[in-house]
mmCIF file of C-alpha atoms in Angstrom:
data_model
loop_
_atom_site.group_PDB
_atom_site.id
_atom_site.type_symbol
_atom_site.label_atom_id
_atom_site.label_comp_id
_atom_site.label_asym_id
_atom_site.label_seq_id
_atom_site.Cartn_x
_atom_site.Cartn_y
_atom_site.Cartn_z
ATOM 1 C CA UNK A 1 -191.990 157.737 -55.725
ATOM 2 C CA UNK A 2 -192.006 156.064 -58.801
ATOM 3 C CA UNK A 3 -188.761 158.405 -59.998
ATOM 4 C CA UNK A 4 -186.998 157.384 -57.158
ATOM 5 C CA UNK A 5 -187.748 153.386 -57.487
ATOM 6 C CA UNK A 6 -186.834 154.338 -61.316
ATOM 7 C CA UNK A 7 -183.063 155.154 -60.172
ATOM 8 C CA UNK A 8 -182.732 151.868 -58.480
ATOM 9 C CA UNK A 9 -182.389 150.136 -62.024
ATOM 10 C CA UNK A 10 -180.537 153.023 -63.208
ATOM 11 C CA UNK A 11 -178.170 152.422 -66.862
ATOM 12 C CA UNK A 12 -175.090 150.676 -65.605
ATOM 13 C CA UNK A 13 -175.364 150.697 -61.951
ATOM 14 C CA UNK A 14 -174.705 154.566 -61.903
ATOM 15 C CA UNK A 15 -174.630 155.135 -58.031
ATOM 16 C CA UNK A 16 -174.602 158.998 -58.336
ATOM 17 C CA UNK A 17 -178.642 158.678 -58.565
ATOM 18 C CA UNK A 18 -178.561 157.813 -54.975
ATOM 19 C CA UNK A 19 -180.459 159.882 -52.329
ATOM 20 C CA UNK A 20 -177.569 160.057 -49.489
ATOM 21 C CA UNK A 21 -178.259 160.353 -46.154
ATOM 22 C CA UNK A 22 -177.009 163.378 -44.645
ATOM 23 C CA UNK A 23 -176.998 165.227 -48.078
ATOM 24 C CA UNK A 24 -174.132 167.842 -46.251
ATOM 25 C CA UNK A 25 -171.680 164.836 -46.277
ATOM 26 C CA UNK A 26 -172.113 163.839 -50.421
ATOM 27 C CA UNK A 27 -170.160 167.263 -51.242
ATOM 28 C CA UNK A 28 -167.215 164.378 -50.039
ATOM 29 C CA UNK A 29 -168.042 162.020 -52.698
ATOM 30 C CA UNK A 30 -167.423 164.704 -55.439
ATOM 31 C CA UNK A 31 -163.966 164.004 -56.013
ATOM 32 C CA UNK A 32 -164.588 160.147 -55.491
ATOM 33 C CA UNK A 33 -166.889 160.285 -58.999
ATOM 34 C CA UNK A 34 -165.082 163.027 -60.255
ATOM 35 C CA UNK A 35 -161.891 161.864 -60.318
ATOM 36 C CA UNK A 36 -160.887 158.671 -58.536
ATOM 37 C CA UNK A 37 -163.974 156.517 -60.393
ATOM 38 C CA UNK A 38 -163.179 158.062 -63.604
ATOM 39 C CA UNK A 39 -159.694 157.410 -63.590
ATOM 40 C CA UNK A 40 -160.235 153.861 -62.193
ATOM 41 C CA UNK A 41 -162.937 152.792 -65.135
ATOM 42 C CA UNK A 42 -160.726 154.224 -67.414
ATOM 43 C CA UNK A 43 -157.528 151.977 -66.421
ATOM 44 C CA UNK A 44 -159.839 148.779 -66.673
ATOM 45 C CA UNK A 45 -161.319 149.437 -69.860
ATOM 46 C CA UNK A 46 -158.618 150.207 -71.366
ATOM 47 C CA UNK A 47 -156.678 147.039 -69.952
ATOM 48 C CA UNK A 48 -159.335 145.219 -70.461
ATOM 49 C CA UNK A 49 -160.095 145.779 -73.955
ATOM 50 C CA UNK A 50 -156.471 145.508 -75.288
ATOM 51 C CA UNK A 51 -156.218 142.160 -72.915
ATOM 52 C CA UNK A 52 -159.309 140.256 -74.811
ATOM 53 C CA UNK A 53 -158.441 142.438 -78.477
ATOM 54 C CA UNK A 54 -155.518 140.055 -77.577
ATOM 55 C CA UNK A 55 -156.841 136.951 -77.211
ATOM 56 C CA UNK A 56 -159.458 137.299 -79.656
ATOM 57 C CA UNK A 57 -156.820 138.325 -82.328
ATOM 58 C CA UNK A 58 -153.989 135.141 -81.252
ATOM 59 C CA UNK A 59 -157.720 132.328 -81.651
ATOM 60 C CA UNK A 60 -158.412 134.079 -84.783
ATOM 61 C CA UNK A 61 -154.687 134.247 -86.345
ATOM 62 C CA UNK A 62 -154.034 130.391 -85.048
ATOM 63 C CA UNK A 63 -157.113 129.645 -87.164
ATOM 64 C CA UNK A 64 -155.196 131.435 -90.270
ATOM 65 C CA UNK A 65 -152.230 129.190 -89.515
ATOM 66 C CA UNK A 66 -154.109 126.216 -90.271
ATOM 67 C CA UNK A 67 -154.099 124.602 -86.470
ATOM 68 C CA UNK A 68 -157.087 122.398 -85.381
ATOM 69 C CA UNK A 69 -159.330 124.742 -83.670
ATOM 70 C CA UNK A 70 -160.619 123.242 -80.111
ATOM 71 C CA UNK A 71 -163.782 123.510 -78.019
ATOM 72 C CA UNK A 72 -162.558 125.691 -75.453
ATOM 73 C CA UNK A 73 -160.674 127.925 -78.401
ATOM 74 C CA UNK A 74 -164.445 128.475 -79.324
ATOM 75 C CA UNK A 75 -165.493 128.900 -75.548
ATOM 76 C CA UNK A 76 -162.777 131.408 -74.465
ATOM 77 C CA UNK A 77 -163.222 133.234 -77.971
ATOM 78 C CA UNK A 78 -167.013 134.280 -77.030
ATOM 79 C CA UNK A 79 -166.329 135.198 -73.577
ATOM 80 C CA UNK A 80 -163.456 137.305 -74.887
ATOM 81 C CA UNK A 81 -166.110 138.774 -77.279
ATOM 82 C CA UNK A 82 -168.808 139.447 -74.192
ATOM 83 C CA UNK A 83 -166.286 141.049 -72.127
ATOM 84 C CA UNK A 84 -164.962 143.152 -74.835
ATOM 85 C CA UNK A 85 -168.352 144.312 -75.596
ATOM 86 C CA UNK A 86 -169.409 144.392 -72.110
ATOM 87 C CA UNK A 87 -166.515 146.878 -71.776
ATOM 88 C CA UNK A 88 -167.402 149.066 -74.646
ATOM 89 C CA UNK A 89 -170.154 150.205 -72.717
ATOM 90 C CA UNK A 90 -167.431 151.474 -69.832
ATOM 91 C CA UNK A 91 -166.656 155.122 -71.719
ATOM 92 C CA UNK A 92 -170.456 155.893 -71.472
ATOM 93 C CA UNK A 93 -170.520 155.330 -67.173
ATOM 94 C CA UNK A 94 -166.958 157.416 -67.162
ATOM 95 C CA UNK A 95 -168.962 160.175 -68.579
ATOM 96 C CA UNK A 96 -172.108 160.028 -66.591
ATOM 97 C CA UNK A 97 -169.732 159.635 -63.440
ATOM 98 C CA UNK A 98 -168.056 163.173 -64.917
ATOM 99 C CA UNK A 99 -171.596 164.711 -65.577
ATOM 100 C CA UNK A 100 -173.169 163.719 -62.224
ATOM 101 C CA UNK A 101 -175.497 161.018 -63.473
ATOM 102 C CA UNK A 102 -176.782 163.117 -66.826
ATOM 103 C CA UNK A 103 -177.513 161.549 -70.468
ATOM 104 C CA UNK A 104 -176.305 163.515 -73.367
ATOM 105 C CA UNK A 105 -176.543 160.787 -75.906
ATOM 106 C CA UNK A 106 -180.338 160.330 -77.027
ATOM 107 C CA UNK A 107 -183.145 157.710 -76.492
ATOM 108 C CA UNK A 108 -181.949 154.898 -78.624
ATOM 109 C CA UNK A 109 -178.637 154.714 -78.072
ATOM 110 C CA UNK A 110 -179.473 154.198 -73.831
ATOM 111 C CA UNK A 111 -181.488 151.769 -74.881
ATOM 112 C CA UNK A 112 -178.812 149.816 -77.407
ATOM 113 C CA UNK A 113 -176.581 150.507 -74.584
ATOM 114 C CA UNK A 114 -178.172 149.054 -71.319
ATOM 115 C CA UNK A 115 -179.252 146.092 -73.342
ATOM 116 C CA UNK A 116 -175.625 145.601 -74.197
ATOM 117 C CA UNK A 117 -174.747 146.091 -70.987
ATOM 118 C CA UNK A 118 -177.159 143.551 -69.486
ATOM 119 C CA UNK A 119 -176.735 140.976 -72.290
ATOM 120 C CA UNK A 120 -173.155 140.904 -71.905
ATOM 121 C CA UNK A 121 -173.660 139.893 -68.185
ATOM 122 C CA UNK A 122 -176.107 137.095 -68.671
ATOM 123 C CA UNK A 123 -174.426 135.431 -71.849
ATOM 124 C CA UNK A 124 -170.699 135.623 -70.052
ATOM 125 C CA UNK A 125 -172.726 133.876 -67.143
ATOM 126 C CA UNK A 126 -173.848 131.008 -69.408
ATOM 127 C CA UNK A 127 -170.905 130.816 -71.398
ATOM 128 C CA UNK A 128 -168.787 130.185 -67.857
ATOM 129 C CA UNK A 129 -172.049 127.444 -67.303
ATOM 130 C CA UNK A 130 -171.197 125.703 -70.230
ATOM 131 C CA UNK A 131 -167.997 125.556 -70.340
ATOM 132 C CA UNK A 132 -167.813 124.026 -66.746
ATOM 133 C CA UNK A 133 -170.159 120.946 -68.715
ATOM 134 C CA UNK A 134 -167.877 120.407 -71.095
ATOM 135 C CA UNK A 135 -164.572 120.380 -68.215
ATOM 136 C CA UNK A 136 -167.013 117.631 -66.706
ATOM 137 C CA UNK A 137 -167.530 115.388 -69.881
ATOM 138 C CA UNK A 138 -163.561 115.811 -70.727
ATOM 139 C CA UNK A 139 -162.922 114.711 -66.775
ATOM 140 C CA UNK A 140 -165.456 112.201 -66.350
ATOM 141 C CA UNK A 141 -166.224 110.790 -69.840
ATOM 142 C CA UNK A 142 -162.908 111.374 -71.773
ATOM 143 C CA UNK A 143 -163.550 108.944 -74.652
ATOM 144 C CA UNK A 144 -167.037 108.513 -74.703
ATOM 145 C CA UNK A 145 -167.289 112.898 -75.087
ATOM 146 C CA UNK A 146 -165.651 113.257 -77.634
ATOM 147 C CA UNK A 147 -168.175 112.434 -80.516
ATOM 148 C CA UNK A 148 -169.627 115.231 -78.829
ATOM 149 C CA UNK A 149 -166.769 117.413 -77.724
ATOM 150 C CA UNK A 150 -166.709 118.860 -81.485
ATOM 151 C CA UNK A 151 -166.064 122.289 -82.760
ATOM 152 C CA UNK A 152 -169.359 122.123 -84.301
ATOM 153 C CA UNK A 153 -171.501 120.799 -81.922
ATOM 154 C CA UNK A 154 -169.742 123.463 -79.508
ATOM 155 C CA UNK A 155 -169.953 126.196 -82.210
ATOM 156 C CA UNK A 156 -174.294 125.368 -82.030
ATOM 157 C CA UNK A 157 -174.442 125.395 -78.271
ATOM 158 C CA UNK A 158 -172.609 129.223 -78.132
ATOM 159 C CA UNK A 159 -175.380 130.567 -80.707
ATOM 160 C CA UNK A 160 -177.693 128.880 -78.313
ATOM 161 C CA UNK A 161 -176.492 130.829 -75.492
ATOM 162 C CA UNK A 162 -176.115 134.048 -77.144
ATOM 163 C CA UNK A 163 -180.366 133.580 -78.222
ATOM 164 C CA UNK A 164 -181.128 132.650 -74.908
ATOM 165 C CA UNK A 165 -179.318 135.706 -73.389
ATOM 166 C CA UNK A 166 -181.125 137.858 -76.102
ATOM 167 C CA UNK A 167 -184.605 136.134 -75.176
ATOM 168 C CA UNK A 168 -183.683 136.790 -71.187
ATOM 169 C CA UNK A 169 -183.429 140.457 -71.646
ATOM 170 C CA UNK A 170 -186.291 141.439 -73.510
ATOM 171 C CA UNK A 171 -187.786 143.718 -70.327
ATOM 172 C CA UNK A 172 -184.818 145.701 -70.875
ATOM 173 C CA UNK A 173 -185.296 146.344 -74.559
ATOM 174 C CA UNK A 174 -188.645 147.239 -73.868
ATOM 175 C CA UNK A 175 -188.176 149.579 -70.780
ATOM 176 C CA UNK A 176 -184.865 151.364 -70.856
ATOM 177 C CA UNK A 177 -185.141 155.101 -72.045
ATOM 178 C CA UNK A 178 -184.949 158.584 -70.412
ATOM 179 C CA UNK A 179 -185.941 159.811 -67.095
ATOM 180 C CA UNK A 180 -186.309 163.697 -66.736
ATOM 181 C CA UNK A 181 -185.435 164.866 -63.553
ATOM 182 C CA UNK A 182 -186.849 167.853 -61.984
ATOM 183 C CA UNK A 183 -183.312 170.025 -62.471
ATOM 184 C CA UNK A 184 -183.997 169.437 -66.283
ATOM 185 C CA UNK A 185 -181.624 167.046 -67.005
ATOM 186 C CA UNK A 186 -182.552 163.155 -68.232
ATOM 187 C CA UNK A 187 -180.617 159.930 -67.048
ATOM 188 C CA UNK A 188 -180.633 156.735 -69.364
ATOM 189 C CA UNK A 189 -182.945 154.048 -66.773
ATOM 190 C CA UNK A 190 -184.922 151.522 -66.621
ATOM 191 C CA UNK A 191 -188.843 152.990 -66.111
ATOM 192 C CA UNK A 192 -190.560 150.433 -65.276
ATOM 193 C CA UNK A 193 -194.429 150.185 -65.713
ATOM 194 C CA UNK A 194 -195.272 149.951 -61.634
ATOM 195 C CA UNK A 195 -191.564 150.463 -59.617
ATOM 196 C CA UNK A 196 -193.040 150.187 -56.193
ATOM 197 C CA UNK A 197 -192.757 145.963 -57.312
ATOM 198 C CA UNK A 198 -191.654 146.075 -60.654
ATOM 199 C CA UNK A 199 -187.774 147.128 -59.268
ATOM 200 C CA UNK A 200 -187.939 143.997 -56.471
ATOM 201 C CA UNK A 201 -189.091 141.238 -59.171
ATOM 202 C CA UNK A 202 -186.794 142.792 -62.040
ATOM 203 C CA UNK A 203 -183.867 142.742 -59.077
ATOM 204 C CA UNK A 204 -184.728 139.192 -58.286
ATOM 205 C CA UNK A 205 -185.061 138.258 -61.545
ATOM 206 C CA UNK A 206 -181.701 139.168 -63.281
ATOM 207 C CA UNK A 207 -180.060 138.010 -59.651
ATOM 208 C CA UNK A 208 -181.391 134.660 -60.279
ATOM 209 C CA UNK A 209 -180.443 134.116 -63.826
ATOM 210 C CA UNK A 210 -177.169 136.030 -63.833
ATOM 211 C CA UNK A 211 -176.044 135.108 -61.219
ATOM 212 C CA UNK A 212 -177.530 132.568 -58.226
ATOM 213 C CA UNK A 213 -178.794 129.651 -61.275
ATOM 214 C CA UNK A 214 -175.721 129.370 -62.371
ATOM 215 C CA UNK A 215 -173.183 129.553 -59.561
ATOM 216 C CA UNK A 216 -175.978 126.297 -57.837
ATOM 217 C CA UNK A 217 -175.714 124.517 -61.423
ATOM 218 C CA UNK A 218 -171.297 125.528 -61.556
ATOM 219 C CA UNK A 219 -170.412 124.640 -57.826
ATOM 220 C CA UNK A 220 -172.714 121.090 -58.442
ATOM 221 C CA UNK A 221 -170.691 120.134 -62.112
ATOM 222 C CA UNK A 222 -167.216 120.927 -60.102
ATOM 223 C CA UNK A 223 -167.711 118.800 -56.961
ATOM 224 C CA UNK A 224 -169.090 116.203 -59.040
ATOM 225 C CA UNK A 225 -165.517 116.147 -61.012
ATOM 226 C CA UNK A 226 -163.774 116.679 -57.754
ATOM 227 C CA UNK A 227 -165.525 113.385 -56.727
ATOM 228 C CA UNK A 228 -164.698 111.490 -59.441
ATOM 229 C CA UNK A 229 -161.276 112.145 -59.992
ATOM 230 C CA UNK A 230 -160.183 111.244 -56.313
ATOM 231 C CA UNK A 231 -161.786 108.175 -56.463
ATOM 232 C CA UNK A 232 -160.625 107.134 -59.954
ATOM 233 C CA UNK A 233 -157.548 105.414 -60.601
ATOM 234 C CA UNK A 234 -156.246 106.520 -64.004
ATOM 235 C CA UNK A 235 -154.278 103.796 -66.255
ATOM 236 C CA UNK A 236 -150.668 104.650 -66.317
ATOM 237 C CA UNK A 237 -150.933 105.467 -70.631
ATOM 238 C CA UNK A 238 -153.771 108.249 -69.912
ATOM 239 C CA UNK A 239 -152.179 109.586 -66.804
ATOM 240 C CA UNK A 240 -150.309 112.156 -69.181
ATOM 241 C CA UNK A 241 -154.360 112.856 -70.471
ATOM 242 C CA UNK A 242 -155.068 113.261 -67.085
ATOM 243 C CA UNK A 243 -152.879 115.963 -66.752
ATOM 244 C CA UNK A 244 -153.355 117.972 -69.653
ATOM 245 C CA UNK A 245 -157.315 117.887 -68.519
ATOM 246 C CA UNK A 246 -156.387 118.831 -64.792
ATOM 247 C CA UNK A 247 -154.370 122.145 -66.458
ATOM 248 C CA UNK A 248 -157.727 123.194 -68.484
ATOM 249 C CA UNK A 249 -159.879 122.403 -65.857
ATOM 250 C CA UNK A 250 -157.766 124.494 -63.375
ATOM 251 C CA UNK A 251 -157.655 127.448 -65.736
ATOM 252 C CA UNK A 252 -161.976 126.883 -66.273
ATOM 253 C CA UNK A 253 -162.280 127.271 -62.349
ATOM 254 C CA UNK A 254 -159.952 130.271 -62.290
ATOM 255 C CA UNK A 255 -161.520 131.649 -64.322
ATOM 256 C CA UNK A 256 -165.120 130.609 -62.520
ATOM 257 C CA UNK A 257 -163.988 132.008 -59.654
ATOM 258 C CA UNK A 258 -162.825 135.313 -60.231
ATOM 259 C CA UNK A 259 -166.210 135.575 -61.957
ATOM 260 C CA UNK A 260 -168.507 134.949 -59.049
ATOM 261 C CA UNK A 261 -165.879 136.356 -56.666
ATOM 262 C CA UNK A 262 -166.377 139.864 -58.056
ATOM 263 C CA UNK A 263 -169.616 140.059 -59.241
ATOM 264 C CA UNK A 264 -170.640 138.092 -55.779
ATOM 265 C CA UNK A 265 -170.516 141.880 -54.170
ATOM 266 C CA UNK A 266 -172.500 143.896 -56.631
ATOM 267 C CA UNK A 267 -175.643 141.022 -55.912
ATOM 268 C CA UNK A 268 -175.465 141.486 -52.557
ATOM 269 C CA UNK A 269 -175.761 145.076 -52.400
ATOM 270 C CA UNK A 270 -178.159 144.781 -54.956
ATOM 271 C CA UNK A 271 -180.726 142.937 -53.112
ATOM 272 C CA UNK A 272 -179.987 145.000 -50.262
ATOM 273 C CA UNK A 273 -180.772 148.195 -51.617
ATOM 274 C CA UNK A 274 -184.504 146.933 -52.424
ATOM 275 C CA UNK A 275 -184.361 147.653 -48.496
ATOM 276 C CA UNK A 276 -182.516 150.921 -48.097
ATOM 277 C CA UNK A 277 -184.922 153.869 -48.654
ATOM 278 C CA UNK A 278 -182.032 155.933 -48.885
ATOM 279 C CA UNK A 279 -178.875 154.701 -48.942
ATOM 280 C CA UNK A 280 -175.704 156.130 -46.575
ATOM 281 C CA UNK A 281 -172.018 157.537 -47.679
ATOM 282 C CA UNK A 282 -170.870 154.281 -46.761
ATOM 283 C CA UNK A 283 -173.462 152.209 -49.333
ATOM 284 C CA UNK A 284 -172.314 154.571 -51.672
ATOM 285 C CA UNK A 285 -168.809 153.627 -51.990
ATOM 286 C CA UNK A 286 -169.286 149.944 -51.370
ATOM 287 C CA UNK A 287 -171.515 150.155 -54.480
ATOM 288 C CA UNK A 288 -168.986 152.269 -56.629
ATOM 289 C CA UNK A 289 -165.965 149.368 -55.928
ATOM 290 C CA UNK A 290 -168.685 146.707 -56.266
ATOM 291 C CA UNK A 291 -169.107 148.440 -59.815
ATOM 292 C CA UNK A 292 -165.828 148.638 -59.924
ATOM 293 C CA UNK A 293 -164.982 144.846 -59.446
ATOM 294 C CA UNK A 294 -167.839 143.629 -61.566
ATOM 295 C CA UNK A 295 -166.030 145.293 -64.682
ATOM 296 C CA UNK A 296 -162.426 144.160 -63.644
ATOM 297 C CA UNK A 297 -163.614 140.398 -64.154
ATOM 298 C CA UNK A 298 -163.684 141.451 -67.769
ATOM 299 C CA UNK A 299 -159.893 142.802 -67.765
ATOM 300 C CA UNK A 300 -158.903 139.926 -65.843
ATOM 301 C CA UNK A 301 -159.707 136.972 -67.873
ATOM 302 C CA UNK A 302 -157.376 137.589 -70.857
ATOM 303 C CA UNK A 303 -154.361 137.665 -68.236
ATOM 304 C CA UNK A 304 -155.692 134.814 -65.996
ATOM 305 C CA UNK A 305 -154.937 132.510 -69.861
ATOM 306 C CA UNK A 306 -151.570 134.115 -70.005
ATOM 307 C CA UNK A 307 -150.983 133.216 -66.340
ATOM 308 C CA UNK A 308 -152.457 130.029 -66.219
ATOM 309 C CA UNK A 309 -151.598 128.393 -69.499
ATOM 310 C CA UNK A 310 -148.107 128.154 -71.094
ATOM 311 C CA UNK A 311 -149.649 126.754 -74.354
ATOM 312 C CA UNK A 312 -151.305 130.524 -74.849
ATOM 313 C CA UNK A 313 -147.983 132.292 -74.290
ATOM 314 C CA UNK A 314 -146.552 130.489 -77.414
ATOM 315 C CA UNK A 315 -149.672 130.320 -79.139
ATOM 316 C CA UNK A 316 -149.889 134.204 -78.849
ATOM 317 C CA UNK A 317 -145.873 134.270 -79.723
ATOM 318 C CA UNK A 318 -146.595 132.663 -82.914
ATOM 319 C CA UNK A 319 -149.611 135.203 -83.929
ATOM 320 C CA UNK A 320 -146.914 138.362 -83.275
ATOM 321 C CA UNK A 321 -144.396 136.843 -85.169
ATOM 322 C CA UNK A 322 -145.749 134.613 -88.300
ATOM 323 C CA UNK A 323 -143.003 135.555 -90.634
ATOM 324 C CA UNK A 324 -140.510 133.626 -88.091
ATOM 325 C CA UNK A 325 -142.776 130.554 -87.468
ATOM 326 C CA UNK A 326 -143.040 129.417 -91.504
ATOM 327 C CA UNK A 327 -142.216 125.832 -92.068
ATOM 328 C CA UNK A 328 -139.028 126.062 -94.707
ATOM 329 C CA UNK A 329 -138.330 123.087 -96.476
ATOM 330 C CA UNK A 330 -135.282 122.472 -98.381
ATOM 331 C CA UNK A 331 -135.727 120.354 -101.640
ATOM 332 C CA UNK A 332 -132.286 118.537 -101.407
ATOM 333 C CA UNK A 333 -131.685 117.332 -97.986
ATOM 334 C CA UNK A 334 -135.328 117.550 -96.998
ATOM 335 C CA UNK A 335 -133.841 119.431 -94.042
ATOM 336 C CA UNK A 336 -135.612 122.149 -92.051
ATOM 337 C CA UNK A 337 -134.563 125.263 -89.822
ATOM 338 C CA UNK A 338 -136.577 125.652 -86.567
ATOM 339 C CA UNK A 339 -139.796 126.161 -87.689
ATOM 340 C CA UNK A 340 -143.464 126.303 -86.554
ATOM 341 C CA UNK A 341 -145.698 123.137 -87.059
ATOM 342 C CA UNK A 342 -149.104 122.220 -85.749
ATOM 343 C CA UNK A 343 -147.972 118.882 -83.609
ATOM 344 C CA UNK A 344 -150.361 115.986 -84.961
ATOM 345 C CA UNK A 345 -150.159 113.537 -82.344
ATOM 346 C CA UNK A 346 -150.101 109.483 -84.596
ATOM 347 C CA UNK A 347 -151.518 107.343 -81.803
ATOM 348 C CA UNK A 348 -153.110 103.977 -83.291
ATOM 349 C CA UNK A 349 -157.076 105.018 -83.130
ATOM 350 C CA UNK A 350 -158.581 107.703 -85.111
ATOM 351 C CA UNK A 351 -160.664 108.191 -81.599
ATOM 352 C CA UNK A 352 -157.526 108.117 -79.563
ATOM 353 C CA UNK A 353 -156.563 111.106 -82.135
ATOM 354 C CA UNK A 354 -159.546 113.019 -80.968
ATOM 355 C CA UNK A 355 -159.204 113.043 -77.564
ATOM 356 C CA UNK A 356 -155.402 113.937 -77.661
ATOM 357 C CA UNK A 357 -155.920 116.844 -79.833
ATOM 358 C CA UNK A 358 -159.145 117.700 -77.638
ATOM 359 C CA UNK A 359 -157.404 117.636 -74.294
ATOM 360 C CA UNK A 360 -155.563 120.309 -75.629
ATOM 361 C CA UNK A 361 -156.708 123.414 -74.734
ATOM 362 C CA UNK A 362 -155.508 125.908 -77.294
ATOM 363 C CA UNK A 363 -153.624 123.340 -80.432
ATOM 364 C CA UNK A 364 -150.507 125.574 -80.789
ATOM 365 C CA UNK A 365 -147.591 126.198 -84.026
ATOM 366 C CA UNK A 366 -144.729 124.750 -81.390
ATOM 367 C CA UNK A 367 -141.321 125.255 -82.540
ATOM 368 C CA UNK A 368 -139.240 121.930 -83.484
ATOM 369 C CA UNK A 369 -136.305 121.100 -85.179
ATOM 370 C CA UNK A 370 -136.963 118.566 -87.999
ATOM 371 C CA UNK A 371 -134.368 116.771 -90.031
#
């Protein structure tokens, strides 16, 4: 019993420790985790890890070119991080999905690796919480924010996150390990002291902070701003503001979204396994393209920026092609060839200043002609 309430929490949501029903119909499966998984994990990670090498690499190289670096720079910077690393883990699942479920790769590394694993879930969660706050203060407070809205003070609530997520997943650093199995080989799970309850409260317990806390606390912040901005009436000089908030705000829910909306079906079927002695065919693959979808939402972020914000596409222009961006000056005319400058926006208040440069997004090298 307490091996088979051990496989529930098994490393990385590995399905193949299921008991199927009807144990003559799993021989069907074999080609599903032989093949078809395999080759499906392998087109995400790989997607998703050059997608968010991608962003991370055009945040850090506009910081090299000397542009103002914002709040959500910082915020979409550590979620590209957490996904990245969140995907690193993805080569180690191909291969237990290849070897039927087995661990060939020693004690401590399961352990580093389900605590990645699990981290990376719970800090992307709170980064996504936290950066629907800040959409609310730039929508509902848009001058009064930004003595707050500052790289800094943005830059101390991250490391915040990233200890709390450490903090939150201390069973798993404590618990994870090896699991012999009576055919001799050992799968990487979580053995819990007493699994008869342990699984049910540990199930409950990274459903309600991963997941359920903050999708109450997200869907709250958002109709709040929904509120407020239909029954506000904007002054005509901020109604160009207004926009350039609506267009990050738009990309934070996208992005939101497509977080809940496919990690919503893992959840589900997580709770409802702590009900399923043994679990059919059909649970089975539900579970595997739950699993599935839950790593997508990592490849899908760095392409929902390029989709879903133009100032990206020419920020990321500028990183691949510095050498044609420069700022040339010519000493006699004071002339200059279409160049790359970081805009600086001269409205009348330093605070005005602020907010303009806040409100947007990603500060980008846009190409002008000066003369």
């Amino acid at each position: 019993m307490a091996v088979e309430n051990a496989t529930r929490v098994s490393f990385l949501r590995n399905s193949s420790s299921f008991p199927v029903r009807n144990e003559s119909r799993l021989e069907r499966t074999t080609p599903y985790t032989n093949v078809i998984m395999p080759s499906l994990f392998g087109i995400i990670c790989f997607l998703g890890i050059v997608g968010n090498l991608i962003v991370i690499y055009t945040i850090i190289k506009k910081k090299k070119l000397r542009c103002k670096q914002t709040v959500p720079d910082i915020f979409i910077f550590n979620l590209s991080i957490v996904d990245l690393l969140f995907l690193l883990g993805m080569p180690f699942l191909i291969h237990q999905l290849l070897g039927n479920g087995s661990w060939y790769f020693g004690a401590p590394l399961c352990t580093i690796i389900t605590a990645l694993d699990t981290h990376s879930q719970i800090t992307s969660t709170n980064i996504l919480t936290v950066m629907t706050l800040d959409r609310y203060l730039a929508t509902v407070y848009p001058l009064r924010s930004t003595y707050v809205r500052t790289p800094c003070v943005a830059t101390l609530v991250i490391s915040l996150v990233w200890l709390l997520s450490f903090l939150t997943i201390i069973p798993v650093w404590m618990y994870a390990g090896l699991m012999p199995l009576d055919d001799g080989t050992v799968r990487c799970a979580l053995l819990l002291p007493n699994p008869e309850t342990d699984v049910y409260w540990f199930t409950i317990y990274q459903f309600m902070l991963a997941f359920a806390i903050p999708l109450i606390i997200i869907c709250v912040v958002y109709f709040k701003m929904l509120q407020h901005m239909a029954t506000t009436v904007v002054p005509l000089p901020q109604r160009s503001l207004q926009a350039r908030t609506k267009k990050v705000t738009r990309m934070a829910v996208a992005i939101c979204s497509a977080f809940f909306i496919c990690w919503a079906p893992f959840y589900i079927l997580q709770l409802a396994h702590l009900g399923i002695g043994t679990p059919s065919v059909a649970f089975f693959y539900a579970y595997n393209f739950a699993i599935s979808l839950g790593y997508a939402n990592s490849c899908l972020n760095p392409f929902l920026y390029i989709a879903l914000s133009e100032t990206f596409k020419r920020q990321f222009m500028v990183a691949i092609h510095p050498a044609k961006e420069h700022f040339r000056v010519n000493n006699h005319n004071h002339s200059t060839t279409e160049a790359s400058v970081c805009l600086k926006l001269a409205p009348e208040s330093t605070q005005q200043t602020r907010f303009l440069e806040e409100f947007s997004p990603r500060s980008l090298p846009v190409t002008v002609a000066v003369h």
